[in-house]
Structure formats: C-alpha cells, structure tokens
mmCIF file with all atom_site columns, C-alpha atoms in Angstrom:
data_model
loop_
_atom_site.group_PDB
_atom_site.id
_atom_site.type_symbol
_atom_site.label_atom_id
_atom_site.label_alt_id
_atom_site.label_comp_id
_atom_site.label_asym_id
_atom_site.label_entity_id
_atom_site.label_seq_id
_atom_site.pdbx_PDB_ins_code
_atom_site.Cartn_x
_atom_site.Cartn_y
_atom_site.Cartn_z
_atom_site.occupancy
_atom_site.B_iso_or_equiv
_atom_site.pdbx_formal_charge
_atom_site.auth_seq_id
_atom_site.auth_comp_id
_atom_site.auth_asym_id
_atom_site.auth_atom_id
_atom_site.pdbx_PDB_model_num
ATOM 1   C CA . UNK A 1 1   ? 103.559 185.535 -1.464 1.00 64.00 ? 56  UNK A CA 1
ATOM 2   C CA . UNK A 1 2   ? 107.259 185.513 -0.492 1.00 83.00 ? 57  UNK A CA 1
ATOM 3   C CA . UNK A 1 3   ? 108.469 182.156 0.442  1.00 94.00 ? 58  UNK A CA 1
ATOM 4   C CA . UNK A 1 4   ? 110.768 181.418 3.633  1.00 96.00 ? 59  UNK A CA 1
ATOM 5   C CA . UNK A 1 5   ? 114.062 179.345 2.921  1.00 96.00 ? 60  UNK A CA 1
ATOM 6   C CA . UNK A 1 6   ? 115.941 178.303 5.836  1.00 96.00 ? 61  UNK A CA 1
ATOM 7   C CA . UNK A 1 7   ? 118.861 177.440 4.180  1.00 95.00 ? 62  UNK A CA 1
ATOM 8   C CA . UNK A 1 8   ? 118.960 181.157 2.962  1.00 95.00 ? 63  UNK A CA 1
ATOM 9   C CA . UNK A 1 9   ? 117.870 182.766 6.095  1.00 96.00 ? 64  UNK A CA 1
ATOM 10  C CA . UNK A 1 10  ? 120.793 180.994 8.233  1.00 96.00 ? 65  UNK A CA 1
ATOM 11  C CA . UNK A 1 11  ? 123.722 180.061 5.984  1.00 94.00 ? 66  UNK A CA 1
ATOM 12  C CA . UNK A 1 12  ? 125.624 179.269 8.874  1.00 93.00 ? 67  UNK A CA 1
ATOM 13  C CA . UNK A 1 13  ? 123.405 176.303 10.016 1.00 97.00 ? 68  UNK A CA 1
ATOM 14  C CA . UNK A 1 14  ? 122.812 175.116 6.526  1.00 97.00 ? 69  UNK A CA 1
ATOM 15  C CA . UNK A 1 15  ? 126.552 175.646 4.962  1.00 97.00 ? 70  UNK A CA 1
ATOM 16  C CA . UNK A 1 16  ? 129.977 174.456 6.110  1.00 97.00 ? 71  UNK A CA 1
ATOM 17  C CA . UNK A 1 17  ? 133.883 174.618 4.579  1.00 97.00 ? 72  UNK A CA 1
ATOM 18  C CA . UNK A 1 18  ? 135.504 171.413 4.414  1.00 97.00 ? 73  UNK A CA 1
ATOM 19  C CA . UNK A 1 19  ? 137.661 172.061 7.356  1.00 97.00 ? 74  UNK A CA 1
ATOM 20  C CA . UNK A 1 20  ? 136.723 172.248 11.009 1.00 98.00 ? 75  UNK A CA 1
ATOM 21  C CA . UNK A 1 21  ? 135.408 175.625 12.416 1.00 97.00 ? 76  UNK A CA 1
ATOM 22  C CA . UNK A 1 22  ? 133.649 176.923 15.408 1.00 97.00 ? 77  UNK A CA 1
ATOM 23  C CA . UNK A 1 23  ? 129.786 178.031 15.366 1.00 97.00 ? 78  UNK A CA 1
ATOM 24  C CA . UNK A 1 24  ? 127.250 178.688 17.946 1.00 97.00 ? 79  UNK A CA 1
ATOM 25  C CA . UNK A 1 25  ? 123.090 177.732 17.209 1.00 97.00 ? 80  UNK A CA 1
ATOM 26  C CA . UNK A 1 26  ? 120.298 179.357 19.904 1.00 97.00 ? 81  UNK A CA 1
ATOM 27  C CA . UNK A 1 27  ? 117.540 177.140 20.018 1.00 97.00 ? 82  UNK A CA 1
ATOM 28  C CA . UNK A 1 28  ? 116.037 175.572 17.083 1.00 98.00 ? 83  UNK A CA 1
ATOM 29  C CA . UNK A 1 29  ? 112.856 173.516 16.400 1.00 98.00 ? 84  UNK A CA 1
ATOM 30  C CA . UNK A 1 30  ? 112.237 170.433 14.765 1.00 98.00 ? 85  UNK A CA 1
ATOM 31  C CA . UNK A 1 31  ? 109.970 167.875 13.911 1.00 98.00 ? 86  UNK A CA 1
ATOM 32  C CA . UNK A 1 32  ? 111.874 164.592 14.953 1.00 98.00 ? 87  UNK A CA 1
ATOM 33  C CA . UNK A 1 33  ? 111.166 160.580 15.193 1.00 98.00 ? 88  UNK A CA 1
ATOM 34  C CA . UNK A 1 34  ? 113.602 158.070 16.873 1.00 98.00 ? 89  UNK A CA 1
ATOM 35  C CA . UNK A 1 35  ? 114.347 154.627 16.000 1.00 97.00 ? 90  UNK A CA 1
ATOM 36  C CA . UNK A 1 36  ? 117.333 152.339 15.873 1.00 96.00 ? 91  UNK A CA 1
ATOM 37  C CA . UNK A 1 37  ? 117.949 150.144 12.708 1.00 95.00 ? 92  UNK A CA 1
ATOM 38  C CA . UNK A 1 38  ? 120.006 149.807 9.634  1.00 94.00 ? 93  UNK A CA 1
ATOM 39  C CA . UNK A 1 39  ? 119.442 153.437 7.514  1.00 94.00 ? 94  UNK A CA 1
ATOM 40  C CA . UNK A 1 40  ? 119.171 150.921 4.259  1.00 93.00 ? 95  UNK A CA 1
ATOM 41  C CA . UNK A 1 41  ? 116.198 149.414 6.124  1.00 95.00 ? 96  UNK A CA 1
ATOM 42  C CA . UNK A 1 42  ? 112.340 149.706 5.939  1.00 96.00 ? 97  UNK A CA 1
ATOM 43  C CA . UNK A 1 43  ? 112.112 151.297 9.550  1.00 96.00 ? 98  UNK A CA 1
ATOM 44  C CA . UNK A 1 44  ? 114.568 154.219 8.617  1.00 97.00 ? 99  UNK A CA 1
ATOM 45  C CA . UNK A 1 45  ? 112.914 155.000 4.698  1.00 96.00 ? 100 UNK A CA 1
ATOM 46  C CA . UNK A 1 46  ? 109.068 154.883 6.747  1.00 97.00 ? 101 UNK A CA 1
ATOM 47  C CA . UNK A 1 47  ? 110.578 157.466 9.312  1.00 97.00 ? 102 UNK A CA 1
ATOM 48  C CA . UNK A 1 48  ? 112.052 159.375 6.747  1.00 97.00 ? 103 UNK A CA 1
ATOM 49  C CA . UNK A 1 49  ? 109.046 159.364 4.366  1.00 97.00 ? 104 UNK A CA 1
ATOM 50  C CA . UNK A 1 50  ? 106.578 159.851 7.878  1.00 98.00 ? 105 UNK A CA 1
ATOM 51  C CA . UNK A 1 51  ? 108.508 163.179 8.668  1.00 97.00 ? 106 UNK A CA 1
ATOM 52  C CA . UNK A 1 52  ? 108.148 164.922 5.355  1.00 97.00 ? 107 UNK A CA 1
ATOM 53  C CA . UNK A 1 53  ? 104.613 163.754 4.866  1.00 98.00 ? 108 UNK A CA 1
ATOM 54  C CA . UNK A 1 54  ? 104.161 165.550 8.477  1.00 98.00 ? 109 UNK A CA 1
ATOM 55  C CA . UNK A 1 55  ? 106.633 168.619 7.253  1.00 98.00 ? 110 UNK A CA 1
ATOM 56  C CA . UNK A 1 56  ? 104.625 169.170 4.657  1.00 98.00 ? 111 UNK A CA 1
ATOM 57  C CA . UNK A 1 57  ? 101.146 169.126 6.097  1.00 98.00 ? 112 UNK A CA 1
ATOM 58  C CA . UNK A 1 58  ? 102.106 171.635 8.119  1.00 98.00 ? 113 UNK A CA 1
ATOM 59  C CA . UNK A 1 59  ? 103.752 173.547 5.214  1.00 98.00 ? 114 UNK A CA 1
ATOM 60  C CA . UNK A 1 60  ? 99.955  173.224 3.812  1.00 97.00 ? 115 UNK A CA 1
ATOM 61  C CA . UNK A 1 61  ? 98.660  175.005 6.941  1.00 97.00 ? 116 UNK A CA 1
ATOM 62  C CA . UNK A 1 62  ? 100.910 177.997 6.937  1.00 97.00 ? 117 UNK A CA 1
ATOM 63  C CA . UNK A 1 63  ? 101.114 178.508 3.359  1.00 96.00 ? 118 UNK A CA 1
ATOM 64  C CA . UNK A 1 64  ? 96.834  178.991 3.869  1.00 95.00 ? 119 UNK A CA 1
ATOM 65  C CA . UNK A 1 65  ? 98.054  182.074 6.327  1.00 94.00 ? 120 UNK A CA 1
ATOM 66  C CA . UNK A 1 66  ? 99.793  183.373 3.712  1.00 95.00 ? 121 UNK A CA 1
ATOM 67  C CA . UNK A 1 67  ? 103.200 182.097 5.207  1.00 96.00 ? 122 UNK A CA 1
ATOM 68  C CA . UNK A 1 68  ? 104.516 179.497 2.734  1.00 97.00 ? 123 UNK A CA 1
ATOM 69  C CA . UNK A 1 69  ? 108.018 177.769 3.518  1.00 97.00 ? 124 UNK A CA 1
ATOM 70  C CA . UNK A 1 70  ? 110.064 175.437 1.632  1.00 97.00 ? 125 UNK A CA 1
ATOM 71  C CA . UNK A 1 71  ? 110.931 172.479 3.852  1.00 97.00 ? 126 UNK A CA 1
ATOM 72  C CA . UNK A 1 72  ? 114.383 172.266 4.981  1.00 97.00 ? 127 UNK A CA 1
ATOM 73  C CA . UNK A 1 73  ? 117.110 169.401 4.742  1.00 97.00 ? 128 UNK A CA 1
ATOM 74  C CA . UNK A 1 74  ? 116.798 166.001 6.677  1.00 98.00 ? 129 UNK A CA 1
ATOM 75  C CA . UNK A 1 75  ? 119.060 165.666 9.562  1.00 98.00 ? 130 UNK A CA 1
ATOM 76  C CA . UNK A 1 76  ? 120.163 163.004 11.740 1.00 98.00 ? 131 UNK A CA 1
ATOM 77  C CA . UNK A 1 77  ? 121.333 162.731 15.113 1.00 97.00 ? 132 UNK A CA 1
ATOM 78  C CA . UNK A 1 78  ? 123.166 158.757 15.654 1.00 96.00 ? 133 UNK A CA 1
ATOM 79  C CA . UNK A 1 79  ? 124.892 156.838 18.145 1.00 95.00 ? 134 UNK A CA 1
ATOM 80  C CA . UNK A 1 80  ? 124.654 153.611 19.843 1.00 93.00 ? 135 UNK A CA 1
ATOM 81  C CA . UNK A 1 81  ? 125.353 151.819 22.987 1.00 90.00 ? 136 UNK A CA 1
ATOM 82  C CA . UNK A 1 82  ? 128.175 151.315 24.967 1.00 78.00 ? 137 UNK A CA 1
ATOM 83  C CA . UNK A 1 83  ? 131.940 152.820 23.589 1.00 71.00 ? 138 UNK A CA 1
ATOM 84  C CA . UNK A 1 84  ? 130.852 155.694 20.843 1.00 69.00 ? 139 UNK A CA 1
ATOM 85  C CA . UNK A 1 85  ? 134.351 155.594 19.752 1.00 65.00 ? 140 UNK A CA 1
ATOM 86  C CA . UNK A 1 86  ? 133.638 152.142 18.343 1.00 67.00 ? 141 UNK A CA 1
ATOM 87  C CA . UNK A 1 87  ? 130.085 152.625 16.910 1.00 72.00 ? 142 UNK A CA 1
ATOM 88  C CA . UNK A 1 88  ? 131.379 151.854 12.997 1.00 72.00 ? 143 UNK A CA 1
ATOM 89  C CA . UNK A 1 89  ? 132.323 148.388 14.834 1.00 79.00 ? 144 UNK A CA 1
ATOM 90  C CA . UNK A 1 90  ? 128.787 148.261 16.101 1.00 86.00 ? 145 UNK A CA 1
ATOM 91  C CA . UNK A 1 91  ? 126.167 146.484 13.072 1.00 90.00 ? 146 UNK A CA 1
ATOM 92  C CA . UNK A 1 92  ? 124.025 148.508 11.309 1.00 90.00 ? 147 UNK A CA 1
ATOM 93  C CA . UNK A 1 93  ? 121.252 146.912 12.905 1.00 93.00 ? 148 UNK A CA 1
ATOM 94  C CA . UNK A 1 94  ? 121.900 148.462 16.418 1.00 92.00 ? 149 UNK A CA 1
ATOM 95  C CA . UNK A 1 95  ? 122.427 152.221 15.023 1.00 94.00 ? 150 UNK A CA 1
ATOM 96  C CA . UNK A 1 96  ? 120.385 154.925 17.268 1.00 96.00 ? 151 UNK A CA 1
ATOM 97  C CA . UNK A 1 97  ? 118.980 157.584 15.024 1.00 97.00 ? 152 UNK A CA 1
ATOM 98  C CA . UNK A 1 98  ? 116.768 160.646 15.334 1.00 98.00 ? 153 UNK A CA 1
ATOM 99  C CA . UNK A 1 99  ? 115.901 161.759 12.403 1.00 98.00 ? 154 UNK A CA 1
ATOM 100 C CA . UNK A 1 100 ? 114.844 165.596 12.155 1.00 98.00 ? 155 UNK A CA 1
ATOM 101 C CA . UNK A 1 101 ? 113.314 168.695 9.986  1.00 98.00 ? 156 UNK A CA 1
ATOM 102 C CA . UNK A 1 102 ? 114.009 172.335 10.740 1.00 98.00 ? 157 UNK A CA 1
ATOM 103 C CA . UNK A 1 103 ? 110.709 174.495 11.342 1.00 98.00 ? 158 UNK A CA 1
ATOM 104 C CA . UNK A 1 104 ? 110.195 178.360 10.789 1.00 97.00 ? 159 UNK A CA 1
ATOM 105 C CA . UNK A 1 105 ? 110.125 179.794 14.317 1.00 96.00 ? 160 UNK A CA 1
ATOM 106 C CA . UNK A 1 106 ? 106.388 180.753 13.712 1.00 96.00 ? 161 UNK A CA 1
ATOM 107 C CA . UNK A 1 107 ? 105.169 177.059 13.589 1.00 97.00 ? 162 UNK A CA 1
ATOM 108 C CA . UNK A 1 108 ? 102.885 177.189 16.541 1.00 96.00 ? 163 UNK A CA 1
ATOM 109 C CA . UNK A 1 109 ? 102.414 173.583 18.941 1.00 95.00 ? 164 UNK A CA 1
ATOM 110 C CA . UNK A 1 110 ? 99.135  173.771 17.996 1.00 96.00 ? 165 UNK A CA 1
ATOM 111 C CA . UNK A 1 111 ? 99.583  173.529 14.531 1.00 96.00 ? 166 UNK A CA 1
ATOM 112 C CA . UNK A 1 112 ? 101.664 170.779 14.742 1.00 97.00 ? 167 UNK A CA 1
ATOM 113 C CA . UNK A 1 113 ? 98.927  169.028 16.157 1.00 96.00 ? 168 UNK A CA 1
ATOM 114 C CA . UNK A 1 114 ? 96.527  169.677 13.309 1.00 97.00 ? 169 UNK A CA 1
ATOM 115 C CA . UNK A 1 115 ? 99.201  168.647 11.321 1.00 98.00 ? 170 UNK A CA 1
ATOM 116 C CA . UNK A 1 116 ? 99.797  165.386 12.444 1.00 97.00 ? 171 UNK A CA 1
ATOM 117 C CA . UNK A 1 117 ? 96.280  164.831 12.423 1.00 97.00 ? 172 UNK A CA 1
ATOM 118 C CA . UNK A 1 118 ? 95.957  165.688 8.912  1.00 97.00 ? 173 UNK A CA 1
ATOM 119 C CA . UNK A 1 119 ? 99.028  163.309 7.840  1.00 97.00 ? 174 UNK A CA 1
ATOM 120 C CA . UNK A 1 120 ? 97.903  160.278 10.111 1.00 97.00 ? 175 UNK A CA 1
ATOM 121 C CA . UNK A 1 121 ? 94.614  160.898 8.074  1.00 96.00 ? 176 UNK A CA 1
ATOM 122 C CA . UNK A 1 122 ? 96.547  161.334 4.299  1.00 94.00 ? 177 UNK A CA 1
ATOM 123 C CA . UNK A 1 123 ? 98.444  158.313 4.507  1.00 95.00 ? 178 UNK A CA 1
ATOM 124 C CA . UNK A 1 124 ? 96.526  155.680 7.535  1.00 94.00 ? 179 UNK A CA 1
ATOM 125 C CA . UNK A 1 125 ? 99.212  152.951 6.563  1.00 94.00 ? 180 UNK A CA 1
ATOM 126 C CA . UNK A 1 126 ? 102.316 154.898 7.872  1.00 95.00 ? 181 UNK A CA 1
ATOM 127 C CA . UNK A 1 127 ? 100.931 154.286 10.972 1.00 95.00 ? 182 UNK A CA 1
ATOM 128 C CA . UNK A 1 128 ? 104.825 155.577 12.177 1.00 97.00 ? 183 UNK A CA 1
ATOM 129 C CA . UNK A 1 129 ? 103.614 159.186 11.852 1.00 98.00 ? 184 UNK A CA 1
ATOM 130 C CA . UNK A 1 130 ? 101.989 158.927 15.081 1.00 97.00 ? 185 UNK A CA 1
ATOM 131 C CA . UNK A 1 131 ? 105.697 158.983 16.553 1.00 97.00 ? 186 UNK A CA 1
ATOM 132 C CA . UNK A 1 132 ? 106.666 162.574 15.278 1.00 98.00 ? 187 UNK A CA 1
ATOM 133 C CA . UNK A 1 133 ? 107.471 164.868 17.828 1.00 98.00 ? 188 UNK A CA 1
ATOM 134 C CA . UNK A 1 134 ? 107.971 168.571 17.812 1.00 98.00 ? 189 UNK A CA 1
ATOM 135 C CA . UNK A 1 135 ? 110.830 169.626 19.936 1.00 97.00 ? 190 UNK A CA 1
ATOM 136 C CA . UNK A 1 136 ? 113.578 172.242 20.726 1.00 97.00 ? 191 UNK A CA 1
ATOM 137 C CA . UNK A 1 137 ? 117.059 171.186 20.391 1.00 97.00 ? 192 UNK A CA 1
ATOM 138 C CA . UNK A 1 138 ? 119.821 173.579 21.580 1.00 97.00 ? 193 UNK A CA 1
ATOM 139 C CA . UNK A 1 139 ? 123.230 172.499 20.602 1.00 97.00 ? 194 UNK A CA 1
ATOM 140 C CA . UNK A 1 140 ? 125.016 175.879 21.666 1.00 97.00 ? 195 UNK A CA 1
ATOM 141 C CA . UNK A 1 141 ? 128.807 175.881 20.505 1.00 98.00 ? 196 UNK A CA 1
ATOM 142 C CA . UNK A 1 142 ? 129.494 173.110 18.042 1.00 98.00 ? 197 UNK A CA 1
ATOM 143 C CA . UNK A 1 143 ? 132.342 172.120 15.588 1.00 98.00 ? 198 UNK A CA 1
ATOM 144 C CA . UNK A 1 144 ? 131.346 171.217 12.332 1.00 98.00 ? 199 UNK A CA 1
ATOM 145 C CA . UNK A 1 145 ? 133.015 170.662 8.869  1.00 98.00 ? 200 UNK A CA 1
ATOM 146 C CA . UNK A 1 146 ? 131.437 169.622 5.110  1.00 98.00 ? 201 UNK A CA 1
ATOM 147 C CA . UNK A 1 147 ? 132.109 166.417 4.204  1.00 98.00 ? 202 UNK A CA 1
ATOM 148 C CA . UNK A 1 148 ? 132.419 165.972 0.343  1.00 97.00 ? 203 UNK A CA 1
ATOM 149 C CA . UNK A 1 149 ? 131.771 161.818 -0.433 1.00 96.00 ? 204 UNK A CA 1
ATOM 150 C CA . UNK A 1 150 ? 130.151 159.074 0.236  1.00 94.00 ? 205 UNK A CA 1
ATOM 151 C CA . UNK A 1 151 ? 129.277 157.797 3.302  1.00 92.00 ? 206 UNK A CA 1
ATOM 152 C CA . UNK A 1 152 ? 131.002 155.571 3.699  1.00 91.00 ? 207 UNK A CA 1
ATOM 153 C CA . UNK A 1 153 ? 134.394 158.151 3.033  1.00 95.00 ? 208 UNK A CA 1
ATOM 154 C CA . UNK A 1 154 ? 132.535 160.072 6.717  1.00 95.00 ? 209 UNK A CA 1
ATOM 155 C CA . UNK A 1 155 ? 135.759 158.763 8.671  1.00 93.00 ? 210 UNK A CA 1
ATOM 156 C CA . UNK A 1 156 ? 138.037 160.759 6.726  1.00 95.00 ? 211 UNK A CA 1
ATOM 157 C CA . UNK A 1 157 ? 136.638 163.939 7.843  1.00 96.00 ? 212 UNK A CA 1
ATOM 158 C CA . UNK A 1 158 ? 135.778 162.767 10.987 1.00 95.00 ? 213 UNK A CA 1
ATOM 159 C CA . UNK A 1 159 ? 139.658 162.299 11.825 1.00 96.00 ? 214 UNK A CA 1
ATOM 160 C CA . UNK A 1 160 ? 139.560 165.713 10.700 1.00 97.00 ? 215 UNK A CA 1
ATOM 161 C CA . UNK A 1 161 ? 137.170 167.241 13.011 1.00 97.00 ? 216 UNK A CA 1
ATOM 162 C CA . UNK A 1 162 ? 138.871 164.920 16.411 1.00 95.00 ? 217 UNK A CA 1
ATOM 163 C CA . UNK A 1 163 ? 142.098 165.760 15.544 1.00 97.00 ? 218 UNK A CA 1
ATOM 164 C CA . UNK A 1 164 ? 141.091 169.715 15.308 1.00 97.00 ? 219 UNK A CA 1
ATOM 165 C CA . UNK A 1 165 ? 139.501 169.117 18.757 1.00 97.00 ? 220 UNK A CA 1
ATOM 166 C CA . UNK A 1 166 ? 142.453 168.078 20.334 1.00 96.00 ? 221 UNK A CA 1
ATOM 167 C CA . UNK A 1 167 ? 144.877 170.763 18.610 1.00 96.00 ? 222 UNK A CA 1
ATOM 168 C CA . UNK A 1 168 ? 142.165 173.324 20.069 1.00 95.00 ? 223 UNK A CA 1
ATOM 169 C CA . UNK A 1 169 ? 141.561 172.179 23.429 1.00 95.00 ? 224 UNK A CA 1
ATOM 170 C CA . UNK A 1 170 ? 137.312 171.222 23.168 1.00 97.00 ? 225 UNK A CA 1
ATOM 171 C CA . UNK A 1 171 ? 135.264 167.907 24.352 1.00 96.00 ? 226 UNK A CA 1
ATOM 172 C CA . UNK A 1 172 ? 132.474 166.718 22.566 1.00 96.00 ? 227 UNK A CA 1
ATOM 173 C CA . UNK A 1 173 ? 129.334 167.316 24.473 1.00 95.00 ? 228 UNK A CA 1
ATOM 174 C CA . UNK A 1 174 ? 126.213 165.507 22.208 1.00 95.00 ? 229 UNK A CA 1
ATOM 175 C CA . UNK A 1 175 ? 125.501 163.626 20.049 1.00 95.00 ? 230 UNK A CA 1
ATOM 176 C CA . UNK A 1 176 ? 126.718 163.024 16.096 1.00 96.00 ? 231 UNK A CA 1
ATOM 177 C CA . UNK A 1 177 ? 124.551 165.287 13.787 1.00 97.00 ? 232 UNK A CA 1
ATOM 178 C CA . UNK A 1 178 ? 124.275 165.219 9.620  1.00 98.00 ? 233 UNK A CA 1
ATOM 179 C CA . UNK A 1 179 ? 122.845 167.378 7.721  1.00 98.00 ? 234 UNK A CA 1
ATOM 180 C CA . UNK A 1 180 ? 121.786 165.512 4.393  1.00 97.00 ? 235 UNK A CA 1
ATOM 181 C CA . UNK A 1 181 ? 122.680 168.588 1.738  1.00 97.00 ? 236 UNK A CA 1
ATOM 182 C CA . UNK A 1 182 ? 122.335 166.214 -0.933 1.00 94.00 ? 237 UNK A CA 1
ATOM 183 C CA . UNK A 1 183 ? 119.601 163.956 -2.677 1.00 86.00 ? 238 UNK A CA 1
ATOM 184 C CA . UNK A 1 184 ? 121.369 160.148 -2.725 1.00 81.00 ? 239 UNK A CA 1
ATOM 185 C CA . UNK A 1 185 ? 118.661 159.273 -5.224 1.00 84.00 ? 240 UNK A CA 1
ATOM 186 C CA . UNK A 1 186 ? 120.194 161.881 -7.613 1.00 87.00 ? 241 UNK A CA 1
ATOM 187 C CA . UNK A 1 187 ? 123.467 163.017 -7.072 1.00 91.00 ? 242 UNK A CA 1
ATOM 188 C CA . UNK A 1 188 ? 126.720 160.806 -7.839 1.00 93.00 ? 243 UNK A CA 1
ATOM 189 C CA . UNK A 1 189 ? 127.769 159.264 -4.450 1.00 91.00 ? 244 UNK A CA 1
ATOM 190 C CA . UNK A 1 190 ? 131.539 161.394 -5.013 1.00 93.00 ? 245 UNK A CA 1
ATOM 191 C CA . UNK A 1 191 ? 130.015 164.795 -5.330 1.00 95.00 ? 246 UNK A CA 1
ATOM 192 C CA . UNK A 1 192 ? 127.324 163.995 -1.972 1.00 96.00 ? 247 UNK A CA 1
ATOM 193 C CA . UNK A 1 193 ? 127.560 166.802 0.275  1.00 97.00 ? 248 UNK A CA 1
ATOM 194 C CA . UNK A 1 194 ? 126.374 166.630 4.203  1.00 98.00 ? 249 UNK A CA 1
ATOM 195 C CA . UNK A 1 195 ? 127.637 168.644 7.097  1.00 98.00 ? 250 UNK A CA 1
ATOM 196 C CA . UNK A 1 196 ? 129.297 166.460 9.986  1.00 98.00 ? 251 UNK A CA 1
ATOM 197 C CA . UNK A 1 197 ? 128.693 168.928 13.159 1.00 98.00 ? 252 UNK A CA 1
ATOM 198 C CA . UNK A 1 198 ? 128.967 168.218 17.250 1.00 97.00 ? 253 UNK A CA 1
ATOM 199 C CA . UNK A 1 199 ? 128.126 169.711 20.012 1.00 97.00 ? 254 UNK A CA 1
ATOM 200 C CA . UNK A 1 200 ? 131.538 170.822 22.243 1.00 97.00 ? 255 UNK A CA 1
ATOM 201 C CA . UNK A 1 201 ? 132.897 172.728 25.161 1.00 97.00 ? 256 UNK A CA 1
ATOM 202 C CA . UNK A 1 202 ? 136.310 173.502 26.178 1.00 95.00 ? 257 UNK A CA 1
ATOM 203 C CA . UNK A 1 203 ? 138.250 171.300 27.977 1.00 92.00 ? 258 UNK A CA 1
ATOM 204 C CA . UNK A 1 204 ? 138.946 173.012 31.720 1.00 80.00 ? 259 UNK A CA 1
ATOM 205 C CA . UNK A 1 205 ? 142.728 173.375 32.393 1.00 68.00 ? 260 UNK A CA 1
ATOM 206 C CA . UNK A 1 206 ? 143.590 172.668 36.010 1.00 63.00 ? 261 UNK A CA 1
ATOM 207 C CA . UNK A 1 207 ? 145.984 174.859 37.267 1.00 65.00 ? 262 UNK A CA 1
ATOM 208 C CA . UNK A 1 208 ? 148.738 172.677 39.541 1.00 62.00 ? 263 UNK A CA 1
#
C-alpha cells in the first residue's frame, strides 16, 4: 500500500528559503481547535495532543480503505486583540491561536465525524477533542520565508518578511501562520526550522 505524504506531494506548502518569496495555496483542509493561552501552558499541549489523537483516528479509517497517509506538520494561526503590531508586548496569557493539521483532499465530512467519535471514545479525559473542527482555509497569495532558530529569534525574520512587503508594494491580509517543521522535544533550539507565512494583496496605487 503506497502511503500519501503531504509534505512530498506539495513542497511548496511544506518548504520555504530563508528569504521572503511569493506563493499562491487553493483551498486546503484542516482539522483545527482554537484557544487563547500561553503555548507553554496545559490548554495549548491538550489542544495539541487532542488534534493528533483526532488526525490519527482518522488516519486509522483511511488506511482500512487501503488509503494510508502520514499525518502532516502542526500549524498555527496567532494573534491577539487590539494593535497586532504590538502582540509580542501583549502576555502570553492573552495569545489567540488556532492550531491546525493538513488533510488528504479525500478525507470525507463524514469521516471526520466517525473520527471524532472514535477519539472522544480512545481517550474520554481529553474531553477538548470535542472542539476539533474540520474546515477549509483559503489563504490565496501569501508571503512566506523559513525561519532557522528559536522562537524566540521569530522577529528577526519577521523584519525580514515586513520590510520585503514594503520594498514590493503588498498588505497583509490574515492572520500569522507557522508551520512547526521541527520536533522542539528533539531538535537543538538553533537548528529549529518553521515556516513564517501571511496572507497578502497588493497595495492599490491611486493615480492623482
């Protein structure tokens, strides 16, 4: 049985040089849960930890119709209220995330269901699970660049990416979305790898 890898199938979504650059996404599905909170906090590891127990009951069902996937990278849409351009001012605490898995295009709504069934069932303590949904995000024309570093390094390239905005004449349009390339629990925090990507449309010249 051949098994689908996302990050092979679209290299573009899953891979990034570490300078700015221009891609376009159709629309993509996900398994997502929202929640605000610190991402070094118990709400954040039980949303994380909810989604792939859900990703991977529904891996269970498809690999049965002889359509086995691996299960693609965490990603995470932020922001938080009031002036985005301060949110690293903003505490931890008050941090909007979505938190989100990539799904084959063949994952049906109805299997999602039997899915979440089957997780709520597996583990009846992450009671969380019960907050998955499955949606369709379409980001369209975006900006992104790889950031190589901690987390806490993410300004850096984020400079990076605003500065190349300006030069180029785009807006942001949504919201701030990683994609977690790398395992924290086992990769040096220097050598981390996660994409840093934004929705964006040109900025309309008015003609005087």
């Amino acid at each position: 049985m051949d098994k689908l890898d996302l990050a092979k199938t679209y290299k573009s979504y899953y891979s990034a040089p570490t300078k700015p650059q221009i891609v376009e996404f159709d629309p993509i599905r996900y398994v997502s849960i929202q929640g605000q909170g610190d991402p070094d906090g118990t709400t954040f590891s039980n949303a994380v930890e909810a989604l792939y127990t859900l990703s991977y009951s529904i891996k269970g069902i498809y690999k049965k119709e002889g359509k086995d996937f691996t299960v693609a990278k965490l990603e995470g849409l932020w922001w938080v209220d009031g002036d985005v351009s301060k949110a690293l001012d903003v505490p931890r605490e008050e941090w909007h995330w979505k938190l989100l898995i990539r799904m084959p295009d063949y994952v049906r709504t109805e299997s999602f269901g039997e899915a979440l069934a089957i997780a709520m069932d597996k583990k009846r303590e992450l009671e969380v699970i019960s907050s998955i949904h499955y949606e369709t995000l379409h980001e369209g024309t975006c900006v992104q660049m790889l950031h190589v570093g901690p987390y806490a390094t993410e300004p850096e390239s984020l400079e990076q990416l605003e500065h190349y905005l300006a030069e180029h004449k785009y807006r942001i349009t949504g919201l701030h979305h990683e994609i977690y390339l790398s395992d924290q629990r086992k990769v040096e925090p220097s050598r981390m790898k996660t994409i840093l990507r934004y929705p964006i449309a040109a900025i309309e010249v008015v003609q005087v």
